[in-house]
Amino acid sequence: MSVREIIPTQSAYLELKAERAGMQEGYRFLDEKRLILASEILAQLRDYEDTMARWNQAQSVALAALRLAVGRHGIEELGIYPASPPTDFPSPGAPRSVLGVAVVSVPPAPLAEIPGIPAKAADPRAAPVLEQQPQQAGAATVLRTPEAEHCRACFAPLPQLAARLATLTGNLERLRREYLRTARRARALEDVLLPELDATLRAVDTALEELEREEAVRVRTLAV
């Protein structure tokens, strides 16, 4: 631990005391910031894990439905099956600031409210029975079947869940970077700067006491 080379004067001592008070206040702020960021990270992680569980469930249902659809149509015929209409994603909310970190809020998409995916039963054979009918005029002739329709319905929520996972991943990455930066600064104050300043204060205080004793001895000597 190094000690600053400072001329031991009362004004220098007072300046060091004021500097230490400001540094201690900065450390308290960084420590509180670490706690707030950690709390937000945990909240985002819980949301991410919940969304990932929904993704895994939806993906398993979709893959099972895909196997049935491929078994019914084959890869080539399923590849020209009519595509689903564009998915309307919920608009993300305005980013909120968590101590300077932008956190984007996305409305949740409960699995039970997404058409085509049962909330509890993950059996792709539970597809509704649809009558086979030709595709619209001008398109390749493909018969609509229960397996293909159910497969399309099961894959429909995946883009929305993927977008939500991407948003949460971005939030977590920004929070992680800010937390690490804050933690490094707090550790630098706690482990290096504050101990170094305390050592300097002790050295200056000791030097001032010695000067006072020398001055007292000199005054007594002159008085004699």
Tab-separated table of N, CA and C in Angstrom, residues 24-163:
chain	number	residue	atom	x	y	z
A	24	GLN	N	-15.809	8.120	0.144
A	24	GLN	CA	-16.670	7.186	0.867
A	24	GLN	C	-18.112	7.294	0.386
A	25	GLU	N	-18.549	8.521	0.110
A	25	GLU	CA	-19.893	8.715	-0.420
A	25	GLU	C	-20.030	8.066	-1.797
A	26	GLY	N	-18.993	8.207	-2.617
A	26	GLY	CA	-19.012	7.554	-3.925
A	26	GLY	C	-19.062	6.043	-3.806
A	27	TYR	N	-18.342	5.498	-2.841
A	27	TYR	CA	-18.370	4.045	-2.650
A	27	TYR	C	-19.759	3.575	-2.221
A	28	ARG	N	-20.402	4.336	-1.325
A	28	ARG	CA	-21.756	3.951	-0.901
A	28	ARG	C	-22.721	3.970	-2.083
A	29	PHE	N	-22.575	4.978	-2.948
A	29	PHE	CA	-23.435	5.043	-4.132
A	29	PHE	C	-23.202	3.835	-5.038
A	30	LEU	N	-21.936	3.500	-5.286
A	30	LEU	CA	-21.635	2.359	-6.151
A	30	LEU	C	-22.128	1.052	-5.540
A	31	ASP	N	-22.025	0.943	-4.224
A	31	ASP	CA	-22.488	-0.273	-3.562
A	31	ASP	C	-24.003	-0.413	-3.691
A	32	GLU	N	-24.723	0.692	-3.503
A	32	GLU	CA	-26.173	0.650	-3.683
A	32	GLU	C	-26.532	0.373	-5.141
A	33	LYS	N	-25.755	0.936	-6.055
A	33	LYS	CA	-26.011	0.690	-7.478
A	33	LYS	C	-25.828	-0.781	-7.808
A	34	ARG	N	-24.809	-1.397	-7.227
A	34	ARG	CA	-24.613	-2.832	-7.447
A	34	ARG	C	-25.835	-3.630	-7.005
A	35	LEU	N	-26.380	-3.287	-5.847
A	35	LEU	CA	-27.537	-4.020	-5.332
A	35	LEU	C	-28.758	-3.833	-6.234
A	36	ILE	N	-28.976	-2.600	-6.694
A	36	ILE	CA	-30.129	-2.342	-7.561
A	36	ILE	C	-29.980	-3.080	-8.887
A	37	LEU	N	-28.776	-3.039	-9.462
A	37	LEU	CA	-28.549	-3.745	-10.728
A	37	LEU	C	-28.696	-5.250	-10.548
A	38	ALA	N	-28.187	-5.775	-9.437
A	38	ALA	CA	-28.316	-7.216	-9.189
A	38	ALA	C	-29.781	-7.611	-9.053
A	39	SER	N	-30.571	-6.769	-8.380
A	39	SER	CA	-31.998	-7.058	-8.238
A	39	SER	C	-32.697	-7.059	-9.594
A	40	GLU	N	-32.352	-6.093	-10.445
A	40	GLU	CA	-32.962	-6.035	-11.780
A	40	GLU	C	-32.522	-7.222	-12.635
A	41	ILE	N	-31.262	-7.627	-12.497
A	41	ILE	CA	-30.775	-8.793	-13.245
A	41	ILE	C	-31.546	-10.047	-12.841
A	42	LEU	N	-31.785	-10.218	-11.550
A	42	LEU	CA	-32.532	-11.390	-11.091
A	42	LEU	C	-33.960	-11.377	-11.633
A	43	ALA	N	-34.584	-10.193	-11.652
A	43	ALA	CA	-35.945	-10.099	-12.188
A	43	ALA	C	-35.969	-10.444	-13.675
A	44	GLN	N	-34.984	-9.925	-14.420
A	44	GLN	CA	-34.915	-10.231	-15.853
A	44	GLN	C	-34.615	-11.714	-16.084
A	45	LEU	N	-33.793	-12.303	-15.229
A	45	LEU	CA	-33.485	-13.732	-15.358
A	45	LEU	C	-34.725	-14.591	-15.129
A	46	ARG	N	-35.524	-14.214	-14.130
A	46	ARG	CA	-36.758	-14.974	-13.896
A	46	ARG	C	-37.677	-14.889	-15.109
A	47	ASP	N	-37.785	-13.693	-15.680
A	47	ASP	CA	-38.607	-13.522	-16.880
A	47	ASP	C	-38.042	-14.341	-18.038
A	48	TYR	N	-36.714	-14.323	-18.174
A	48	TYR	CA	-36.071	-15.087	-19.250
A	48	TYR	C	-36.313	-16.587	-19.080
A	49	GLU	N	-36.162	-17.081	-17.862
A	49	GLU	CA	-36.363	-18.512	-17.628
A	49	GLU	C	-37.806	-18.918	-17.895
A	50	ASP	N	-38.755	-18.056	-17.505
A	50	ASP	CA	-40.160	-18.356	-17.765
A	50	ASP	C	-40.433	-18.377	-19.268
A	51	THR	N	-39.888	-17.388	-19.984
A	51	THR	CA	-40.085	-17.349	-21.433
A	51	THR	C	-39.396	-18.527	-22.115
A	52	MET	N	-38.216	-18.898	-21.630
A	52	MET	CA	-37.515	-20.040	-22.207
A	52	MET	C	-38.291	-21.337	-21.982
A	53	ALA	N	-38.935	-21.462	-20.815
A	53	ALA	CA	-39.757	-22.648	-20.570
A	53	ALA	C	-40.923	-22.694	-21.554
A	54	ARG	N	-41.530	-21.532	-21.814
A	54	ARG	CA	-42.613	-21.479	-22.797
A	54	ARG	C	-42.091	-21.823	-24.193
A	55	TRP	N	-40.904	-21.310	-24.502
A	55	TRP	CA	-40.308	-21.614	-25.807
A	55	TRP	C	-40.068	-23.116	-25.955
A	56	ASN	N	-39.496	-23.736	-24.931
A	56	ASN	CA	-39.219	-25.170	-25.005
A	56	ASN	C	-40.501	-25.975	-25.169
A	57	GLN	N	-41.550	-25.577	-24.451
A	57	GLN	CA	-42.818	-26.289	-24.576
A	57	GLN	C	-43.403	-26.105	-25.975
A	58	ALA	N	-43.399	-24.846	-26.445
A	58	ALA	CA	-43.944	-24.577	-27.780
A	58	ALA	C	-43.128	-25.278	-28.856
A	59	GLN	N	-41.810	-25.307	-28.681
A	59	GLN	CA	-40.959	-25.951	-29.680
A	59	GLN	C	-41.193	-27.457	-29.723
A	60	SER	N	-41.340	-28.079	-28.557
A	60	SER	CA	-41.576	-29.523	-28.543
A	60	SER	C	-42.906	-29.861	-29.202
A	61	VAL	N	-43.936	-29.035	-28.946
A	61	VAL	CA	-45.232	-29.257	-29.586
A	61	VAL	C	-45.111	-29.063	-31.096
A	62	ALA	N	-44.389	-28.004	-31.507
A	62	ALA	CA	-44.253	-27.715	-32.934
A	62	ALA	C	-43.477	-28.818	-33.653
A	63	LEU	N	-42.419	-29.331	-33.030
A	63	LEU	CA	-41.638	-30.388	-33.675
A	63	LEU	C	-42.446	-31.676	-33.803
A	64	ALA	N	-43.239	-31.978	-32.767
A	64	ALA	CA	-44.086	-33.165	-32.858
A	64	ALA	C	-45.118	-33.002	-33.967
A	65	ALA	N	-45.693	-31.794	-34.069
A	65	ALA	CA	-46.658	-31.540	-35.137
A	65	ALA	C	-45.988	-31.588	-36.504
A	66	LEU	N	-44.740	-31.130	-36.576
A	66	LEU	CA	-44.015	-31.162	-37.846
A	66	LEU	C	-43.780	-32.598	-38.306
A	67	ARG	N	-43.463	-33.477	-37.376
A	67	ARG	CA	-43.252	-34.878	-37.752
A	67	ARG	C	-44.525	-35.482	-38.347
A	68	LEU	N	-45.669	-35.154	-37.747
A	68	LEU	CA	-46.929	-35.669	-38.285
A	68	LEU	C	-47.220	-35.080	-39.662
A	69	ALA	N	-46.940	-33.772	-39.817
A	69	ALA	CA	-47.213	-33.133	-41.103
A	69	ALA	C	-46.300	-33.677	-42.193
A	70	VAL	N	-45.037	-33.910	-41.862
A	70	VAL	CA	-44.114	-34.483	-42.850
A	70	VAL	C	-44.540	-35.898	-43.200
A	71	GLY	N	-45.004	-36.642	-42.208
A	71	GLY	CA	-45.479	-37.990	-42.493
A	71	GLY	C	-46.693	-37.997	-43.405
A	72	ARG	N	-47.493	-36.952	-43.322
A	72	ARG	CA	-48.698	-36.883	-44.160
A	72	ARG	C	-48.388	-36.339	-45.552
A	73	HIS	N	-47.551	-35.296	-45.631
A	73	HIS	CA	-47.330	-34.609	-46.899
A	73	HIS	C	-45.983	-34.926	-47.538
A	74	GLY	N	-44.977	-35.214	-46.728
A	74	GLY	CA	-43.625	-35.291	-47.252
A	74	GLY	C	-42.973	-33.916	-47.225
A	75	ILE	N	-41.644	-33.894	-47.330
A	75	ILE	CA	-40.907	-32.641	-47.224
A	75	ILE	C	-41.248	-31.694	-48.372
A	76	GLU	N	-41.266	-32.199	-49.591
A	76	GLU	CA	-41.464	-31.324	-50.752
A	76	GLU	C	-42.851	-30.699	-50.750
A	77	GLU	N	-43.861	-31.487	-50.509
A	77	GLU	CA	-45.220	-30.936	-50.524
A	77	GLU	C	-45.437	-29.983	-49.360
A	78	LEU	N	-44.857	-30.310	-48.209
A	78	LEU	CA	-45.013	-29.414	-47.066
A	78	LEU	C	-44.277	-28.100	-47.302
A	79	GLY	N	-43.210	-28.145	-48.115
A	79	GLY	CA	-42.461	-26.930	-48.405
A	79	GLY	C	-43.235	-25.925	-49.229
A	80	ILE	N	-44.242	-26.363	-49.983
A	80	ILE	CA	-45.048	-25.434	-50.786
A	80	ILE	C	-46.416	-25.219	-50.165
A	81	TYR	N	-46.569	-25.643	-48.917
A	81	TYR	CA	-47.846	-25.435	-48.237
A	81	TYR	C	-48.037	-23.939	-47.999
A	82	PRO	N	-49.267	-23.426	-48.084
A	82	PRO	CA	-49.496	-21.979	-47.914
A	82	PRO	C	-48.911	-21.462	-46.608
A	83	ALA	N	-48.209	-20.358	-46.725
A	83	ALA	CA	-47.570	-19.777	-45.540
A	83	ALA	C	-48.597	-19.087	-44.660
A	84	SER	N	-48.238	-18.941	-43.399
A	84	SER	CA	-49.100	-18.223	-42.464
A	84	SER	C	-49.037	-16.732	-42.754
A	85	PRO	N	-50.069	-15.992	-42.413
A	85	PRO	CA	-50.003	-14.531	-42.566
A	85	PRO	C	-48.938	-13.955	-41.646
A	86	PRO	N	-48.441	-12.762	-41.956
A	86	PRO	CA	-47.394	-12.159	-41.104
A	86	PRO	C	-47.843	-12.045	-39.651
A	87	THR	N	-46.915	-12.318	-38.773
A	87	THR	CA	-47.210	-12.263	-37.343
A	87	THR	C	-47.166	-10.827	-36.851
A	88	ASP	N	-48.181	-10.443	-36.105
A	88	ASP	CA	-48.206	-9.112	-35.494
A	88	ASP	C	-47.545	-9.193	-34.126
A	89	PHE	N	-46.342	-8.645	-34.032
A	89	PHE	CA	-45.631	-8.658	-32.764
A	89	PHE	C	-46.133	-7.514	-31.889
A	90	PRO	N	-46.228	-7.736	-30.594
A	90	PRO	CA	-46.600	-6.625	-29.710
A	90	PRO	C	-45.510	-5.566	-29.707
A	91	SER	N	-45.931	-4.327	-29.731
A	91	SER	CA	-44.956	-3.235	-29.746
A	91	SER	C	-44.235	-3.177	-28.405
A	92	PRO	N	-42.905	-3.137	-28.433
A	92	PRO	CA	-42.183	-3.031	-27.158
A	92	PRO	C	-42.462	-1.700	-26.490
A	93	GLY	N	-42.522	-1.728	-25.184
A	93	GLY	CA	-42.750	-0.498	-24.450
A	93	GLY	C	-41.542	0.417	-24.521
A	94	ALA	N	-41.749	1.648	-24.109
A	94	ALA	CA	-40.640	2.606	-24.095
A	94	ALA	C	-39.574	2.126	-23.117
A	95	PRO	N	-38.309	2.165	-23.521
A	95	PRO	CA	-37.252	1.707	-22.607
A	95	PRO	C	-37.250	2.522	-21.319
A	96	ARG	N	-37.137	1.846	-20.219
A	96	ARG	CA	-36.998	2.532	-18.938
A	96	ARG	C	-35.537	2.487	-18.521
A	97	SER	N	-35.157	3.466	-17.761
A	97	SER	CA	-33.763	3.581	-17.353
A	97	SER	C	-33.594	3.051	-15.937
A	98	VAL	N	-32.699	2.103	-15.793
A	98	VAL	CA	-32.331	1.581	-14.473
A	98	VAL	C	-30.912	2.060	-14.186
A	99	LEU	N	-30.812	3.201	-13.520
A	99	LEU	CA	-29.515	3.799	-13.213
A	99	LEU	C	-28.669	3.973	-14.471
A	100	GLY	N	-29.321	4.464	-15.521
A	100	GLY	CA	-28.606	4.730	-16.755
A	100	GLY	C	-28.570	3.586	-17.740
A	101	VAL	N	-29.105	2.425	-17.375
A	101	VAL	CA	-29.125	1.266	-18.267
A	101	VAL	C	-30.517	1.163	-18.891
A	102	ALA	N	-30.581	1.127	-20.220
A	102	ALA	CA	-31.865	1.022	-20.912
A	102	ALA	C	-32.380	-0.407	-20.811
A	103	VAL	N	-33.576	-0.561	-20.251
A	103	VAL	CA	-34.223	-1.866	-20.120
A	103	VAL	C	-35.532	-1.811	-20.895
A	104	VAL	N	-35.619	-2.622	-21.944
A	104	VAL	CA	-36.794	-2.627	-22.814
A	104	VAL	C	-37.839	-3.566	-22.227
A	105	SER	N	-39.062	-3.085	-22.140
A	105	SER	CA	-40.165	-3.896	-21.625
A	105	SER	C	-40.981	-4.435	-22.794
A	106	VAL	N	-41.233	-5.739	-22.767
A	106	VAL	CA	-42.046	-6.379	-23.797
A	106	VAL	C	-43.250	-7.011	-23.115
A	107	PRO	N	-44.463	-6.756	-23.615
A	107	PRO	CA	-45.640	-7.369	-22.991
A	107	PRO	C	-45.531	-8.885	-23.012
A	108	PRO	N	-45.896	-9.538	-21.934
A	108	PRO	CA	-45.808	-11.005	-21.912
A	108	PRO	C	-46.803	-11.628	-22.870
A	109	ALA	N	-46.477	-12.823	-23.328
A	109	ALA	CA	-47.362	-13.573	-24.225
A	109	ALA	C	-47.676	-14.905	-23.568
A	110	PRO	N	-48.718	-14.969	-22.726
A	110	PRO	CA	-49.036	-16.222	-22.039
A	110	PRO	C	-49.283	-17.344	-23.035
A	111	LEU	N	-48.729	-18.493	-22.752
A	111	LEU	CA	-48.836	-19.623	-23.671
A	111	LEU	C	-50.278	-20.049	-23.865
A	112	ALA	N	-51.085	-19.920	-22.818
A	112	ALA	CA	-52.466	-20.381	-22.915
A	112	ALA	C	-53.291	-19.531	-23.870
A	113	GLU	N	-52.851	-18.311	-24.170
A	113	GLU	CA	-53.620	-17.426	-25.028
A	113	GLU	C	-53.179	-17.495	-26.481
A	114	ILE	N	-52.193	-18.299	-26.796
A	114	ILE	CA	-51.703	-18.397	-28.167
A	114	ILE	C	-52.455	-19.501	-28.882
A	115	PRO	N	-53.178	-19.210	-29.963
A	115	PRO	CA	-53.938	-20.247	-30.657
A	115	PRO	C	-53.018	-21.335	-31.191
A	116	GLY	N	-53.496	-22.550	-31.123
A	116	GLY	CA	-52.765	-23.659	-31.719
A	116	GLY	C	-51.873	-24.393	-30.755
A	117	ILE	N	-51.653	-23.849	-29.541
A	117	ILE	CA	-50.814	-24.536	-28.557
A	117	ILE	C	-51.618	-24.714	-27.286
A	118	PRO	N	-51.968	-25.936	-26.930
A	118	PRO	CA	-52.703	-26.132	-25.683
A	118	PRO	C	-51.830	-25.784	-24.500
A	119	ALA	N	-52.443	-25.210	-23.473
A	119	ALA	CA	-51.670	-24.764	-22.314
A	119	ALA	C	-51.118	-25.933	-21.526
A	120	LYS	N	-51.852	-27.043	-21.460
A	120	LYS	CA	-51.409	-28.180	-20.657
A	120	LYS	C	-51.072	-29.384	-21.528
A	121	ALA	N	-51.955	-29.715	-22.441
A	121	ALA	CA	-51.712	-30.880	-23.279
A	121	ALA	C	-50.795	-30.509	-24.422
A	122	ALA	N	-49.738	-31.264	-24.605
A	122	ALA	CA	-48.790	-31.004	-25.679
A	122	ALA	C	-48.848	-32.118	-26.716
A	123	ASP	N	-50.049	-32.626	-26.984
A	123	ASP	CA	-50.218	-33.725	-27.923
A	123	ASP	C	-50.610	-33.166	-29.276
A	124	PRO	N	-49.744	-33.242	-30.283
A	124	PRO	CA	-50.081	-32.679	-31.587
A	124	PRO	C	-51.240	-33.389	-32.254
A	125	ARG	N	-51.586	-34.589	-31.803
A	125	ARG	CA	-52.707	-35.298	-32.411
A	125	ARG	C	-54.044	-34.698	-32.007
A	126	ALA	N	-54.011	-33.689	-31.111
A	126	ALA	CA	-55.250	-33.044	-30.689
A	126	ALA	C	-55.697	-31.980	-31.670
A	127	ALA	N	-55.153	-31.983	-32.892
A	127	ALA	CA	-55.518	-30.982	-33.887
A	127	ALA	C	-56.975	-31.145	-34.286
A	128	PRO	N	-57.655	-30.040	-34.591
A	128	PRO	CA	-59.039	-30.138	-35.045
A	128	PRO	C	-59.107	-30.803	-36.413
A	129	VAL	N	-60.159	-31.509	-36.648
A	129	VAL	CA	-60.337	-32.205	-37.919
A	129	VAL	C	-60.871	-31.215	-38.938
A	130	LEU	N	-60.117	-30.991	-39.993
A	130	LEU	CA	-60.515	-30.067	-41.046
A	130	LEU	C	-60.775	-30.845	-42.322
A	131	GLU	N	-61.694	-30.345	-43.103
A	131	GLU	CA	-61.966	-30.981	-44.378
A	131	GLU	C	-60.884	-30.619	-45.375
A	132	GLN	N	-60.510	-31.576	-46.192
A	132	GLN	CA	-59.529	-31.299	-47.225
A	132	GLN	C	-60.160	-30.419	-48.290
A	133	GLN	N	-59.473	-29.344	-48.653
A	133	GLN	CA	-59.985	-28.444	-49.666
A	133	GLN	C	-58.823	-27.892	-50.459
A	134	PRO	N	-59.016	-27.630	-51.754
A	134	PRO	CA	-57.916	-27.137	-52.576
A	134	PRO	C	-57.500	-25.742	-52.163
A	135	GLN	N	-56.240	-25.419	-52.472
A	135	GLN	CA	-55.694	-24.100	-52.157
A	135	GLN	C	-56.267	-23.078	-53.119
A	136	GLN	N	-56.055	-21.794	-52.847
A	136	GLN	CA	-56.587	-20.719	-53.662
A	136	GLN	C	-56.101	-20.860	-55.100
A	137	ALA	N	-56.888	-20.297	-56.004
A	137	ALA	CA	-56.547	-20.382	-57.420
A	137	ALA	C	-55.252	-19.651	-57.698
A	138	GLY	N	-54.456	-20.181	-58.591
A	138	GLY	CA	-53.196	-19.557	-58.958
A	138	GLY	C	-52.033	-20.070	-58.159
A	139	ALA	N	-52.289	-20.774	-57.069
A	139	ALA	CA	-51.210	-21.318	-56.247
A	139	ALA	C	-51.076	-22.798	-56.541
A	140	ALA	N	-49.984	-23.369	-56.072
A	140	ALA	CA	-49.778	-24.797	-56.269
A	140	ALA	C	-50.892	-25.567	-55.575
A	141	THR	N	-51.307	-26.654	-56.180
A	141	THR	CA	-52.407	-27.438	-55.632
A	141	THR	C	-51.915	-28.222	-54.425
A	142	VAL	N	-52.351	-27.794	-53.256
A	142	VAL	CA	-51.986	-28.455	-52.011
A	142	VAL	C	-53.247	-28.601	-51.187
A	143	LEU	N	-53.510	-29.787	-50.718
A	143	LEU	CA	-54.692	-30.021	-49.905
A	143	LEU	C	-54.411	-29.627	-48.463
A	144	ARG	N	-55.353	-28.916	-47.894
A	144	ARG	CA	-55.243	-28.582	-46.475
A	144	ARG	C	-55.602	-29.824	-45.659
A	145	THR	N	-54.765	-30.133	-44.709
A	145	THR	CA	-54.996	-31.311	-43.878
A	145	THR	C	-54.917	-30.917	-42.413
A	146	PRO	N	-55.531	-31.703	-41.537
A	146	PRO	CA	-55.436	-31.386	-40.100
A	146	PRO	C	-53.999	-31.338	-39.611
A	147	GLU	N	-53.155	-32.248	-40.123
A	147	GLU	CA	-51.768	-32.279	-39.658
A	147	GLU	C	-51.019	-31.004	-40.040
A	148	ALA	N	-51.186	-30.562	-41.286
A	148	ALA	CA	-50.466	-29.366	-41.737
A	148	ALA	C	-50.992	-28.112	-41.059
A	149	GLU	N	-52.310	-28.021	-40.905
A	149	GLU	CA	-52.882	-26.843	-40.257
A	149	GLU	C	-52.445	-26.761	-38.795
A	150	HIS	N	-52.432	-27.914	-38.151
A	150	HIS	CA	-51.995	-27.914	-36.751
A	150	HIS	C	-50.508	-27.575	-36.646
A	151	CYS	N	-49.721	-28.062	-37.593
A	151	CYS	CA	-48.288	-27.748	-37.602
A	151	CYS	C	-48.080	-26.244	-37.756
A	152	ARG	N	-48.822	-25.631	-38.673
A	152	ARG	CA	-48.689	-24.188	-38.873
A	152	ARG	C	-49.106	-23.425	-37.618
A	153	ALA	N	-50.191	-23.868	-36.988
A	153	ALA	CA	-50.652	-23.191	-35.775
A	153	ALA	C	-49.645	-23.329	-34.637
A	154	CYS	N	-48.979	-24.481	-34.576
A	154	CYS	CA	-48.017	-24.700	-33.491
A	154	CYS	C	-46.744	-23.877	-33.678
A	155	PHE	N	-46.357	-23.630	-34.930
A	155	PHE	CA	-45.159	-22.829	-35.174
A	155	PHE	C	-45.431	-21.328	-35.082
A	156	ALA	N	-46.698	-20.931	-35.136
A	156	ALA	CA	-47.028	-19.499	-35.174
A	156	ALA	C	-46.493	-18.708	-33.981
A	157	PRO	N	-46.554	-19.224	-32.740
A	157	PRO	CA	-46.093	-18.402	-31.606
A	157	PRO	C	-44.583	-18.354	-31.434
A	158	LEU	N	-43.841	-19.199	-32.146
A	158	LEU	CA	-42.396	-19.256	-31.922
A	158	LEU	C	-41.685	-17.936	-32.239
A	159	PRO	N	-42.009	-17.242	-33.339
A	159	PRO	CA	-41.316	-15.958	-33.579
A	159	PRO	C	-41.538	-14.941	-32.468
A	160	GLN	N	-42.756	-14.911	-31.922
A	160	GLN	CA	-43.031	-13.960	-30.851
A	160	GLN	C	-42.221	-14.290	-29.602
A	161	LEU	N	-42.142	-15.576	-29.276
A	161	LEU	CA	-41.343	-15.973	-28.118
A	161	LEU	C	-39.857	-15.720	-28.364
A	162	ALA	N	-39.409	-15.962	-29.607
A	162	ALA	CA	-38.003	-15.709	-29.924
A	162	ALA	C	-37.674	-14.223	-29.805
A	163	ALA	N	-38.598	-13.366	-30.251
A	163	ALA	CA	-38.369	-11.924	-30.129
A	163	ALA	C	-38.297	-11.508	-28.665
